[in-house]
Coordinates of C-alpha atoms in Angstrom, one line a residue:
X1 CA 19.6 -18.4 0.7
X2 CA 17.7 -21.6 0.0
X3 CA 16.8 -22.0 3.5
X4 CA 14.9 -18.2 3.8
X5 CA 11.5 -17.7 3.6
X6 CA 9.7 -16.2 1.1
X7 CA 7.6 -13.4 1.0
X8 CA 5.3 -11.9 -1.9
X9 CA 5.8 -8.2 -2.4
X10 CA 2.8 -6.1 -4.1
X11 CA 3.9 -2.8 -5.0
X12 CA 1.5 -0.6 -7.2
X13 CA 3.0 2.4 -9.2
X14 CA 1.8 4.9 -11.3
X15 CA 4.3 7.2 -12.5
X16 CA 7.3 7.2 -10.1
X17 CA 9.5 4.2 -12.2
X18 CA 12.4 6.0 -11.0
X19 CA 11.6 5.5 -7.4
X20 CA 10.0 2.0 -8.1
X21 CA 13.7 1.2 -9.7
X22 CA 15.1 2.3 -6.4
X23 CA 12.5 0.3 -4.2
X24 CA 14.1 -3.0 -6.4
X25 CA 17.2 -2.5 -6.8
X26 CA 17.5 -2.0 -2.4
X27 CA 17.3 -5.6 -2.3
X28 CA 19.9 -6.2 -4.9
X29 CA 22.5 -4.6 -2.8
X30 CA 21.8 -6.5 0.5
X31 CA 24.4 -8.1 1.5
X32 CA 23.2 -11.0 3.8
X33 CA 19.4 -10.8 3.4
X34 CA 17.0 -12.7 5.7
X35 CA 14.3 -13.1 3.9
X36 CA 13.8 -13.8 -0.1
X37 CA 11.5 -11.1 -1.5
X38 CA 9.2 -12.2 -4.8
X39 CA 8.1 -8.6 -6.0
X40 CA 5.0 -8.2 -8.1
X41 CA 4.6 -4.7 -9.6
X42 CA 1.0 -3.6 -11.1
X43 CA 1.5 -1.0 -13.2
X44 CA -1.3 1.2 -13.1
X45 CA 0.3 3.7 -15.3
X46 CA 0.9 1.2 -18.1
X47 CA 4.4 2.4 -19.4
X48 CA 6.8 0.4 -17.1
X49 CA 7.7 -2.2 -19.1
X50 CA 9.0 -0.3 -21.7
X51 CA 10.8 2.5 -19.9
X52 CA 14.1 3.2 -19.3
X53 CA 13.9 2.5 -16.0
X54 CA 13.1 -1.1 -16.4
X55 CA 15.7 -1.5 -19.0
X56 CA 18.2 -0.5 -16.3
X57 CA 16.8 -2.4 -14.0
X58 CA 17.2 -5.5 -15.9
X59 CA 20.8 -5.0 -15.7
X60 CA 21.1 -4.6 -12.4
X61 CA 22.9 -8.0 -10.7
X62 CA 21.6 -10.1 -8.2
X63 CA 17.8 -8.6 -8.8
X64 CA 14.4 -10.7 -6.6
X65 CA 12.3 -12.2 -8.7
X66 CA 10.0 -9.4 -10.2
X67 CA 7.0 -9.2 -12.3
X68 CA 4.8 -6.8 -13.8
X69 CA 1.4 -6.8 -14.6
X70 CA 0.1 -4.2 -16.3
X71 CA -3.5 -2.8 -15.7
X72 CA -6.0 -1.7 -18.6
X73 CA -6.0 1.4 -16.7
X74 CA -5.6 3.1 -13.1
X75 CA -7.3 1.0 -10.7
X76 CA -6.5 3.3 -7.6
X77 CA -4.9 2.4 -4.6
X78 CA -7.5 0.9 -3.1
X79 CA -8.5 -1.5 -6.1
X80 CA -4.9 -2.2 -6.1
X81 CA -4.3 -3.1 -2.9
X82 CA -7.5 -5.4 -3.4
X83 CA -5.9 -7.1 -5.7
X84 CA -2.7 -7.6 -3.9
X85 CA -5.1 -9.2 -1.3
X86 CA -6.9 -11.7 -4.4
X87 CA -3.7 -12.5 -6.1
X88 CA -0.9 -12.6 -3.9
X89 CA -2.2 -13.8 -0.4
X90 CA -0.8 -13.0 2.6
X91 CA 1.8 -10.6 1.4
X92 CA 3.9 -7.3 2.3
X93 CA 2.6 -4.2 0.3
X94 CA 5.1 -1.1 -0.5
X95 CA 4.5 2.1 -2.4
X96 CA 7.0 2.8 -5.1
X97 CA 8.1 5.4 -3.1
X98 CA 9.6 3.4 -0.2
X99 CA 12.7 1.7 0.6
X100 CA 12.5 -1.2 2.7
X101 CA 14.8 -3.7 3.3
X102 CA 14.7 -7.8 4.3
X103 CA 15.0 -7.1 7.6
X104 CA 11.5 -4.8 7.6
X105 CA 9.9 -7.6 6.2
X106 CA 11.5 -10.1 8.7
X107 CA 10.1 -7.4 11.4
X108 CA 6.8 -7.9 9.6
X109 CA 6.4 -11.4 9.5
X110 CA 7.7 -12.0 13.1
X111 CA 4.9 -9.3 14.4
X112 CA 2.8 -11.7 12.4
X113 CA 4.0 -14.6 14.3
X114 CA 2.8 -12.6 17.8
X115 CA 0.0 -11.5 17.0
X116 CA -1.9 -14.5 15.1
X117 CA -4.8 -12.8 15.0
X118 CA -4.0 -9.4 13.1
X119 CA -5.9 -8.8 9.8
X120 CA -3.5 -5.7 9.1
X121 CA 0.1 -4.9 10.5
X122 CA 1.2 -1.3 9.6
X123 CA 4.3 1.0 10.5
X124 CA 3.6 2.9 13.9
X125 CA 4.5 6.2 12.1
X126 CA 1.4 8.5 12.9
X127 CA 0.3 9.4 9.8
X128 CA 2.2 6.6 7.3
X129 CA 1.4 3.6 8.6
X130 CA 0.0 2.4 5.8
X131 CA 2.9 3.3 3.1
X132 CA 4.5 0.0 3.9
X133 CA 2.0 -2.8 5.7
X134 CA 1.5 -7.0 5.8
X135 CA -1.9 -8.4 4.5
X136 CA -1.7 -11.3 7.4
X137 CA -5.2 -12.5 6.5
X138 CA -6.1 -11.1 3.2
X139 CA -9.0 -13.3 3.1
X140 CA -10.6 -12.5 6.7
X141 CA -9.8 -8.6 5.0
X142 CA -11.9 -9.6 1.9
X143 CA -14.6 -11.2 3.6
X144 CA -14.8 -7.8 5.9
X145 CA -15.3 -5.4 1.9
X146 CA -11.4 -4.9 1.6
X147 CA -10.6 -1.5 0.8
X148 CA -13.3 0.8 -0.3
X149 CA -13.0 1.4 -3.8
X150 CA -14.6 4.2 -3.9
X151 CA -11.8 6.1 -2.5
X152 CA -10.2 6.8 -6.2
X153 CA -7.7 7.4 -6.9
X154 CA -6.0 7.9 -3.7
X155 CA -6.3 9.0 -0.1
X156 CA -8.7 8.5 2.9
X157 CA -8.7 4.5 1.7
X158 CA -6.4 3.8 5.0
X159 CA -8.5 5.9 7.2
X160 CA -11.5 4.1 6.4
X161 CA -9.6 0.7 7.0
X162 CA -8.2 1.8 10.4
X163 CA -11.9 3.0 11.3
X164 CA -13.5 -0.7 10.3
X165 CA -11.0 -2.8 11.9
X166 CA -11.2 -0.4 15.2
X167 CA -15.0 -1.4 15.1
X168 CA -14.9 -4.7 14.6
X169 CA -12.1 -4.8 17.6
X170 CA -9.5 -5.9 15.1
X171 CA -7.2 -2.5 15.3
X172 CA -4.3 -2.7 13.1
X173 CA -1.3 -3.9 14.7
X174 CA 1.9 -1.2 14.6
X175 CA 6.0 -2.2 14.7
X176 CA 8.8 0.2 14.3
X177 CA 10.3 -1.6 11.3
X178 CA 13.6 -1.3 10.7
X179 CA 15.2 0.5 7.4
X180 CA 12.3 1.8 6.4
X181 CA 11.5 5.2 4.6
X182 CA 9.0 7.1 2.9
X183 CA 9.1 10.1 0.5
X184 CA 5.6 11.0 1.2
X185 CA 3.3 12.5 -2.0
X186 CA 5.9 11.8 -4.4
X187 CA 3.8 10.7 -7.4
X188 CA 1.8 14.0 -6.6
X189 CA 4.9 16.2 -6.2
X190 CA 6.4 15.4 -9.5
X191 CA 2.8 15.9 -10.7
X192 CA 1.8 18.4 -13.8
X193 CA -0.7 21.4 -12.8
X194 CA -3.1 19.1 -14.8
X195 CA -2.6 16.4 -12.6
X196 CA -2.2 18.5 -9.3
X197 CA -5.7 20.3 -10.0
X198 CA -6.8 17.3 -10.7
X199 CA -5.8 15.3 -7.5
X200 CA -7.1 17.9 -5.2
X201 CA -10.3 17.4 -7.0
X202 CA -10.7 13.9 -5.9
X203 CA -8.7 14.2 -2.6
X204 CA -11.7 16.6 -1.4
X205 CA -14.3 14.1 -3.5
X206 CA -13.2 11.1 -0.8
X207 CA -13.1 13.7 2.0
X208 CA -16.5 14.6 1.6
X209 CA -17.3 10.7 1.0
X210 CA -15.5 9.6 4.0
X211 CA -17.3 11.9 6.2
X212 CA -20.7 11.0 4.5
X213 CA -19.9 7.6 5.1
X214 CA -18.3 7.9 9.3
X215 CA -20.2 11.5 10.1
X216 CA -17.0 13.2 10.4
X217 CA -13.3 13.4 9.2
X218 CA -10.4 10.9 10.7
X219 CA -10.2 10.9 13.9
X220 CA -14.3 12.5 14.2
X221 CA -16.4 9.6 13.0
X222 CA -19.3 9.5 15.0
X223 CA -20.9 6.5 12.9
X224 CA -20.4 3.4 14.0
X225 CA -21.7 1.6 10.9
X226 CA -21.3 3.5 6.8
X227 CA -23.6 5.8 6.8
X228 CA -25.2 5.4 9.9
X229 CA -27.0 2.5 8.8
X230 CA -29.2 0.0 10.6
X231 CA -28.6 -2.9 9.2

């Protein structure tokens, strides 16, 4: 396995350490892998280290290298993703509640190797394309504002990405990847009411946002620059 590449893995979490678990031990039970994953989890829920789930998973044989870093509190997706993009480099970036294998990320870094000039490489599911992606220039993506923060916690964040790089005639690129799947919503799903009522709060906070910023929802921008600015 010497001889493989590897490839950093950022994967945020912030409540799902039983599908995180899942996401890690996948690679565990490859049997001829391609492609040496480094996983870096930031735990935006701050209890990972010292859950159940991580004490199983440090059992579990034949494990990637994994860290965890634990944030003073939830960044968001977008902050997280932002600092994927700061810390890692050019790197593959995974919800918790994914399961990829090496051979998506070998589909990943050979889309990469045709098509030298893409910023973002995303699945070419229609709505999900972002769930699992590649950060092949997280610097040129930095340079450009990264992901709008002010999508928080979650949601609209990858709409507004797709939207920039479509202006600036840099258009995500999209594979069919391989062994890849997605239980969509799931932090949201296993949710209390609290946290529900609370999400659907902020989810229609960032929709109003978004089409403040674009002049209209995904897939309606009529604003070619945030907020139909002139400068």
């Amino acid at each position: 396995m010497t001889d493989l590449p590897t490839i950093n893995i950022g994967v945020p979490t912030l409540s799902r350490y039983d599908l995180l678990s899942r996401f890690c031990k996948a690679f565990a039970e490859e049997e001829c892998p391609c492609v040496i994953p480094s996983i870096t989890i930031l735990d935006n829920g701050g209890k990972f280290a010292g859950s159940p789930e991580a004490k199983a998973l440090a059992q579990k044989p034949n494990l990637p290298s994994i860290s965890i870093v634990t944030s003073p509190y939830n960044l968001g997706v977008a902050r997280s993703f932002n600092w994927f993009a700061t810390n890692l480099g050019a790197c593959i970036i995974a919800g918790d509640d994914t399961i990829i294998s090496s051979r998506t990320i070998k589909a990943f870094l050979d889309a990469r190797n045709n098509s030298p000039d893409a910023i973002i490489i995303g699945h070419d599911h229609p709505t999900e394309s972002l769930a699992v992606m590649m950060l092949a220039k997280p610097d040129e993506w930095l340079q450009m504002g990264g992901f709008d923060e002010c999508f928080y916690p979650a949601y609209f964040e990858d709409n507004d990405a797709r939207h920039r790089l479509a202006l600036a005639g840099k258009s995500i690129v999209t594979i069919q990847a391989p062994d890849w799947h997605h239980d969509n919503s799931s932090t949201l799903a296993a949710g209390s009411s609290e946290y529900q009522r609370n999400h659907w709060g902020s989810f229609h906070r960032n929709q109003l946002y978004y089409e403040k910023k674009w002049g209209g929802s995904p897939g309606g921008e009529q604003f070619s620059t945030p907020f139909n600015s002139r400068e």
